[in-house]
Amino acid sequence: MEVAEAIARFERFNGKFEREAVETAVAHKQEVIPELLHVLEEIADPERAAQRNAEGDFMAQLYAMFLLAQFREARAYPLVVRIALLPGDLLDSLFGDFVTEGLGQVLASVCGGNLEGIQSIIENADADEWARGAALGALVTLVAAGIKTRDEILGYFADLFHGRLKDKNRIVWSDLVVHCADLAASDLLSDIERAYEAGLVDSGIVGIGEVRRDVARGEDWALGRLATNRHRQLIDDTVKEMQWWACFKEKTTSQKQTESPALAAANSIRANTVAPIKRTAPKVGRNDPCPCGSGKKFKKCCLQ
């Protein structure tokens, strides 16, 4: 397969995973990178992103994210940051559950150890709360990968508790606490407890008892668990990351009639993803029907 054909196959959702095109891209890395960067440049522009979103079946942005992450392409980093700062509804329509399930790993894979862009997402009160949580997760992934030390990231987390995180978004604060627990941040336990007392943390996402338990287990336990957590690994294999997505499997007639191809692709990541360790209730996706029975999506109803 020629490189031009591989790029063309990435562009539209056609119901199957383009494994041969991905393998061609990997084999011709230097030729493919400029084309993949161009895809992200388009999506990083809100106006152009909205146009692509309106097409309904555009999928090149997902292939580009994973391939550039696999290539450790530093030029993708500012583009991924700009994409993470797109308006929440547009980001959600283009990427679905990739935001919560893959964005953090991509950020960690392309940042080259430079935290500035990741921090700009976390600290931006106007950014999508799920993208901000993914950026927090990227920092923990950098620890798991040995790119940043646990002390470096916990020092930044301490700064967030002490005034650097200025808004009161409970999803973001809850994610901060989750990731402190992931790193067994015993020195931050009093800050975490004060955040609960101030009503900043949603106990339905992570309870203080769970946090105290994980913190008490210590640094060695925390780092050992991170080393085996597939959600805290850098992207090394686009085929492994994408080939099992539900959108690439045969669907029933009713599914084909009710689910748009682009949204199916973006949201299919959730189908075979293990639910976060700290979640005590079954995971409800942001785009799933709300359990309350309102008929609305969860993100538009009780999640708020």
Short mmCIF file of C-alpha atoms in Angstrom, two decimals:
data_model
loop_
_atom_site.label_atom_id
_atom_site.label_comp_id
_atom_site.label_asym_id
_atom_site.label_seq_id
_atom_site.Cartn_x
_atom_site.Cartn_y
_atom_site.Cartn_z
CA MET A 1 0.00 0.00 0.00
CA GLU A 2 1.24 3.49 -0.85
CA VAL A 3 1.43 6.21 1.82
CA ALA A 4 -1.16 8.36 0.04
CA GLU A 5 -3.64 5.49 0.05
CA ALA A 6 -3.00 4.85 3.74
CA ILE A 7 -3.73 8.47 4.59
CA ALA A 8 -6.90 8.38 2.49
CA ARG A 9 -8.11 5.29 4.33
CA PHE A 10 -7.75 7.00 7.68
CA GLU A 11 -10.01 9.88 6.73
CA ARG A 12 -13.48 8.29 6.87
CA PHE A 13 -15.09 5.71 9.08
CA ASN A 14 -15.91 2.65 6.97
CA GLY A 15 -16.78 0.09 9.65
CA LYS A 16 -13.41 -1.62 9.82
CA PHE A 17 -10.05 -1.00 11.44
CA GLU A 18 -7.51 0.03 8.83
CA ARG A 19 -4.71 -2.22 10.05
CA GLU A 20 -2.84 -2.35 6.75
CA ALA A 21 -2.94 1.45 6.51
CA VAL A 22 -1.61 1.77 10.06
CA GLU A 23 1.20 -0.68 9.33
CA THR A 24 2.05 1.28 6.19
CA ALA A 25 2.14 4.49 8.21
CA VAL A 26 4.48 2.96 10.77
CA ALA A 27 6.76 1.63 8.04
CA HIS A 28 6.90 5.08 6.37
CA LYS A 29 6.99 7.18 9.51
CA GLN A 30 8.85 10.20 8.14
CA GLU A 31 6.55 10.53 5.13
CA VAL A 32 3.41 10.12 7.19
CA ILE A 33 4.15 12.47 10.09
CA PRO A 34 3.57 15.75 8.17
CA GLU A 35 0.20 14.45 6.93
CA LEU A 36 -0.86 13.43 10.44
CA LEU A 37 0.25 16.78 11.84
CA HIS A 38 -1.88 18.48 9.19
CA VAL A 39 -4.91 16.51 10.42
CA LEU A 40 -4.36 17.75 13.97
CA GLU A 41 -3.71 21.31 12.75
CA GLU A 42 -7.16 21.24 11.17
CA ILE A 43 -8.85 19.92 14.30
CA ALA A 44 -6.98 22.37 16.54
CA ASP A 45 -8.74 25.21 14.72
CA PRO A 46 -12.27 25.52 16.19
CA GLU A 47 -13.88 26.64 12.93
CA ARG A 48 -12.31 23.89 10.86
CA ALA A 49 -12.96 21.36 13.61
CA ALA A 50 -16.66 22.26 13.56
CA GLN A 51 -16.73 21.74 9.79
CA ARG A 52 -15.10 18.32 10.11
CA ASN A 53 -17.49 17.42 12.89
CA ALA A 54 -20.47 18.31 10.71
CA GLU A 55 -19.31 15.77 8.14
CA GLY A 56 -20.28 13.03 10.58
CA ASP A 57 -17.85 10.31 9.52
CA PHE A 58 -14.46 12.01 9.84
CA MET A 59 -12.06 9.73 11.73
CA ALA A 60 -8.53 10.75 10.78
CA GLN A 61 -8.13 12.66 14.06
CA LEU A 62 -8.21 9.41 16.07
CA TYR A 63 -5.67 7.59 13.90
CA ALA A 64 -3.47 10.70 13.96
CA MET A 65 -3.55 10.97 17.74
CA PHE A 66 -2.43 7.41 18.31
CA LEU A 67 0.16 7.26 15.54
CA LEU A 68 1.84 10.53 16.51
CA ALA A 69 1.85 9.35 20.12
CA GLN A 70 3.46 6.08 19.06
CA PHE A 71 6.06 8.07 17.11
CA ARG A 72 6.72 10.33 20.18
CA GLU A 73 6.27 13.29 17.83
CA ALA A 74 6.97 16.43 19.87
CA ARG A 75 5.49 18.67 17.17
CA ALA A 76 2.11 17.14 17.95
CA TYR A 77 2.22 18.31 21.57
CA PRO A 78 1.05 21.93 21.12
CA LEU A 79 -1.62 20.73 18.70
CA VAL A 80 -2.96 18.13 21.12
CA VAL A 81 -3.04 20.81 23.83
CA ARG A 82 -5.01 23.16 21.56
CA ILE A 83 -7.41 20.34 20.73
CA ALA A 84 -7.91 19.59 24.43
CA LEU A 85 -8.93 23.23 24.88
CA LEU A 86 -11.67 23.10 22.23
CA PRO A 87 -15.23 23.79 23.45
CA GLY A 88 -16.47 20.78 25.38
CA ASP A 89 -19.37 19.83 23.10
CA LEU A 90 -17.18 19.99 20.00
CA LEU A 91 -14.40 18.03 21.67
CA ASP A 92 -16.90 15.42 22.78
CA SER A 93 -18.46 15.09 19.33
CA LEU A 94 -15.11 14.63 17.63
CA PHE A 95 -13.45 12.36 20.19
CA GLY A 96 -16.10 10.91 22.51
CA ASP A 97 -14.65 8.73 25.25
CA PHE A 98 -11.16 9.03 23.80
CA VAL A 99 -11.01 12.16 25.95
CA THR A 100 -11.25 10.15 29.16
CA GLU A 101 -9.70 6.91 27.96
CA GLY A 102 -6.83 7.95 25.66
CA LEU A 103 -6.07 11.67 25.72
CA GLY A 104 -3.94 11.50 28.86
CA GLN A 105 -1.75 8.77 27.41
CA VAL A 106 -1.35 10.70 24.17
CA LEU A 107 -0.36 13.87 26.02
CA ALA A 108 2.22 11.96 28.04
CA SER A 109 3.55 10.29 24.89
CA VAL A 110 4.15 13.48 22.89
CA CYS A 111 5.12 16.00 25.57
CA GLY A 112 8.77 14.96 25.82
CA GLY A 113 8.69 15.68 29.55
CA ASN A 114 7.57 19.28 29.03
CA LEU A 115 4.73 19.91 31.47
CA GLU A 116 3.75 23.43 30.42
CA GLY A 117 1.07 22.44 27.93
CA ILE A 118 -0.45 19.79 30.21
CA GLN A 119 -0.53 22.26 33.08
CA SER A 120 -2.24 24.85 30.88
CA ILE A 121 -5.11 22.42 30.35
CA ILE A 122 -5.41 21.52 34.03
CA GLU A 123 -5.46 25.12 35.21
CA ASN A 124 -7.83 26.49 32.55
CA ALA A 125 -11.22 26.91 34.21
CA ASP A 126 -12.88 27.29 30.80
CA ALA A 127 -11.52 24.01 29.45
CA ASP A 128 -13.58 20.83 29.27
CA GLU A 129 -13.50 19.21 32.71
CA TRP A 130 -12.87 15.76 31.23
CA ALA A 131 -9.89 17.03 29.25
CA ARG A 132 -8.54 18.62 32.43
CA GLY A 133 -8.88 15.28 34.21
CA ALA A 134 -7.09 13.55 31.34
CA ALA A 135 -4.24 16.04 31.67
CA LEU A 136 -3.95 15.23 35.38
CA GLY A 137 -3.81 11.57 34.44
CA ALA A 138 -1.04 12.32 31.94
CA LEU A 139 1.16 13.47 34.81
CA VAL A 140 0.70 10.15 36.60
CA THR A 141 1.49 8.34 33.34
CA LEU A 142 4.76 10.26 33.15
CA VAL A 143 5.64 8.96 36.61
CA ALA A 144 4.74 5.40 35.61
CA ALA A 145 6.93 5.75 32.50
CA GLY A 146 9.89 7.05 34.52
CA ILE A 147 9.92 10.38 32.68
CA LYS A 148 9.02 12.38 35.79
CA THR A 149 9.60 11.51 39.40
CA ARG A 150 6.81 10.99 41.87
CA ASP A 151 8.16 13.90 43.94
CA GLU A 152 8.06 16.26 40.95
CA ILE A 153 4.42 15.53 40.20
CA LEU A 154 3.35 15.58 43.85
CA GLY A 155 5.08 18.95 44.19
CA TYR A 156 2.88 20.27 41.39
CA PHE A 157 -0.21 18.67 42.95
CA ALA A 158 0.64 20.45 46.20
CA ASP A 159 0.77 23.75 44.31
CA LEU A 160 -2.70 23.02 42.92
CA PHE A 161 -4.06 22.48 46.43
CA HIS A 162 -2.36 25.64 47.69
CA GLY A 163 -3.94 28.04 45.23
CA ARG A 164 -2.77 27.19 41.74
CA LEU A 165 -6.07 25.42 40.95
CA LYS A 166 -8.33 28.44 41.27
CA ASP A 167 -11.78 27.24 40.24
CA LYS A 168 -14.06 24.83 42.10
CA ASN A 169 -14.97 22.31 39.44
CA ARG A 170 -15.76 19.15 41.41
CA ILE A 171 -14.85 16.79 38.57
CA VAL A 172 -11.37 18.30 38.33
CA TRP A 173 -10.85 18.37 42.09
CA SER A 174 -12.05 14.78 42.34
CA ASP A 175 -9.62 13.73 39.62
CA LEU A 176 -6.82 15.51 41.46
CA VAL A 177 -7.62 13.53 44.59
CA VAL A 178 -7.85 10.26 42.63
CA HIS A 179 -4.38 10.83 41.21
CA CYS A 180 -2.95 11.80 44.57
CA ALA A 181 -4.21 8.44 45.82
CA ASP A 182 -2.66 6.76 42.77
CA LEU A 183 0.70 8.10 43.95
CA ALA A 184 0.06 7.36 47.66
CA ALA A 185 0.50 11.06 48.45
CA SER A 186 0.72 10.84 52.24
CA ASP A 187 2.17 14.35 52.53
CA LEU A 188 -0.96 15.74 50.85
CA LEU A 189 -3.51 13.89 52.96
CA SER A 190 -4.34 16.91 55.11
CA ASP A 191 -4.85 19.01 51.95
CA ILE A 192 -7.09 16.29 50.54
CA GLU A 193 -9.16 16.16 53.72
CA ARG A 194 -9.63 19.93 53.64
CA ALA A 195 -10.81 19.67 50.03
CA TYR A 196 -13.49 17.20 51.14
CA GLU A 197 -14.50 19.48 54.00
CA ALA A 198 -14.83 22.38 51.55
CA GLY A 199 -17.15 20.34 49.32
CA LEU A 200 -14.71 20.35 46.41
CA VAL A 201 -14.55 16.56 45.97
CA ASP A 202 -17.38 14.29 44.87
CA SER A 203 -17.45 11.28 47.21
CA GLY A 204 -19.34 9.37 44.53
CA ILE A 205 -16.19 9.47 42.42
CA VAL A 206 -13.74 8.71 45.22
CA GLY A 207 -14.44 8.42 48.93
CA ILE A 208 -12.09 9.69 51.60
CA GLY A 209 -11.87 6.17 53.04
CA GLU A 210 -10.53 4.86 49.75
CA VAL A 211 -7.99 7.67 49.60
CA ARG A 212 -6.76 7.02 53.14
CA ARG A 213 -6.46 3.31 52.38
CA ASP A 214 -4.38 3.84 49.24
CA VAL A 215 -2.19 6.50 50.83
CA ALA A 216 -1.47 4.15 53.73
CA ARG A 217 -0.24 1.45 51.35
CA GLY A 218 2.80 3.53 50.51
CA GLU A 219 4.96 4.60 47.60
CA ASP A 220 6.26 1.16 46.59
CA TRP A 221 2.75 -0.25 46.37
CA ALA A 222 1.56 2.75 44.37
CA LEU A 223 4.41 2.62 41.85
CA GLY A 224 4.05 -1.15 41.52
CA ARG A 225 0.37 -0.83 40.71
CA LEU A 226 1.02 1.94 38.16
CA ALA A 227 3.55 -0.24 36.38
CA THR A 228 0.84 -2.79 35.57
CA ASN A 229 -1.98 -0.33 34.80
CA ARG A 230 -2.60 -0.28 31.02
CA HIS A 231 -4.19 3.16 31.34
CA ARG A 232 -0.89 4.54 32.65
CA GLN A 233 1.33 3.44 29.80
CA LEU A 234 2.70 5.46 26.91
CA ILE A 235 1.27 4.67 23.47
CA ASP A 236 3.56 2.17 21.77
CA ASP A 237 1.30 0.29 19.37
CA THR A 238 -1.59 1.91 17.49
CA VAL A 239 -2.88 -1.46 16.32
CA LYS A 240 -3.10 -2.73 19.90
CA GLU A 241 -4.82 0.46 21.01
CA MET A 242 -7.48 0.63 18.29
CA GLN A 243 -8.15 -2.72 16.63
CA TRP A 244 -10.55 -4.01 19.30
CA TRP A 245 -12.86 -0.97 19.36
CA ALA A 246 -16.52 -1.89 19.24
CA CYS A 247 -17.14 0.26 16.16
CA PHE A 248 -14.99 -2.13 14.13
CA LYS A 249 -17.15 -5.12 15.05
CA GLU A 250 -20.30 -6.22 13.27
CA LYS A 251 -23.39 -4.44 14.60
CA THR A 252 -27.03 -5.39 14.67
CA THR A 253 -29.42 -3.71 12.25
CA SER A 254 -30.93 -1.57 15.01
CA GLN A 255 -27.49 -0.37 16.12
CA LYS A 256 -26.63 0.63 12.57
CA GLN A 257 -29.82 2.62 12.30
CA THR A 258 -29.50 4.54 15.57
CA GLU A 259 -25.79 5.25 15.93
CA SER A 260 -23.85 7.67 13.74
CA PRO A 261 -20.53 6.26 12.44
CA ALA A 262 -18.33 9.04 13.83
CA LEU A 263 -19.84 8.94 17.31
CA ALA A 264 -19.70 5.14 17.32
CA ALA A 265 -16.00 5.31 16.52
CA ALA A 266 -15.23 7.91 19.14
CA ASN A 267 -17.24 6.22 21.88
CA SER A 268 -16.32 2.61 21.18
CA ILE A 269 -13.18 2.90 23.27
CA ARG A 270 -15.37 2.41 26.31
CA ALA A 271 -16.65 -0.99 25.18
CA ASN A 272 -13.61 -3.01 26.28
CA THR A 273 -12.08 -0.64 28.80
CA VAL A 274 -11.74 -1.69 32.41
CA ALA A 275 -13.63 0.71 34.71
CA PRO A 276 -11.45 2.93 36.92
CA ILE A 277 -10.30 1.11 40.02
CA LYS A 278 -11.78 3.60 42.45
CA ARG A 279 -15.28 3.67 41.01
CA THR A 280 -17.55 1.69 43.34
CA ALA A 281 -20.69 1.81 41.15
CA PRO A 282 -20.94 0.58 37.53
CA LYS A 283 -19.44 3.10 35.14
CA VAL A 284 -21.92 5.23 33.23
CA GLY A 285 -20.44 6.80 30.10
CA ARG A 286 -20.92 10.50 29.50
CA ASN A 287 -22.91 9.72 26.37
CA ASP A 288 -24.94 6.86 27.86
CA PRO A 289 -28.61 7.37 28.75
CA CYS A 290 -28.90 8.79 32.23
CA PRO A 291 -29.76 6.10 34.81
CA CYS A 292 -32.50 8.37 36.21
CA GLY A 293 -34.65 7.61 33.18
CA SER A 294 -34.94 11.18 31.90
CA GLY A 295 -34.04 10.18 28.38
CA LYS A 296 -31.15 12.63 28.33
CA LYS A 297 -27.48 11.75 28.07
CA PHE A 298 -25.80 11.27 31.45
CA LYS A 299 -23.47 14.24 30.87
CA LYS A 300 -26.49 16.51 30.27
CA CYS A 301 -28.45 15.29 33.27
CA CYS A 302 -27.44 13.81 36.64
CA LEU A 303 -23.69 14.08 35.99
CA GLN A 304 -24.06 17.84 36.44
#
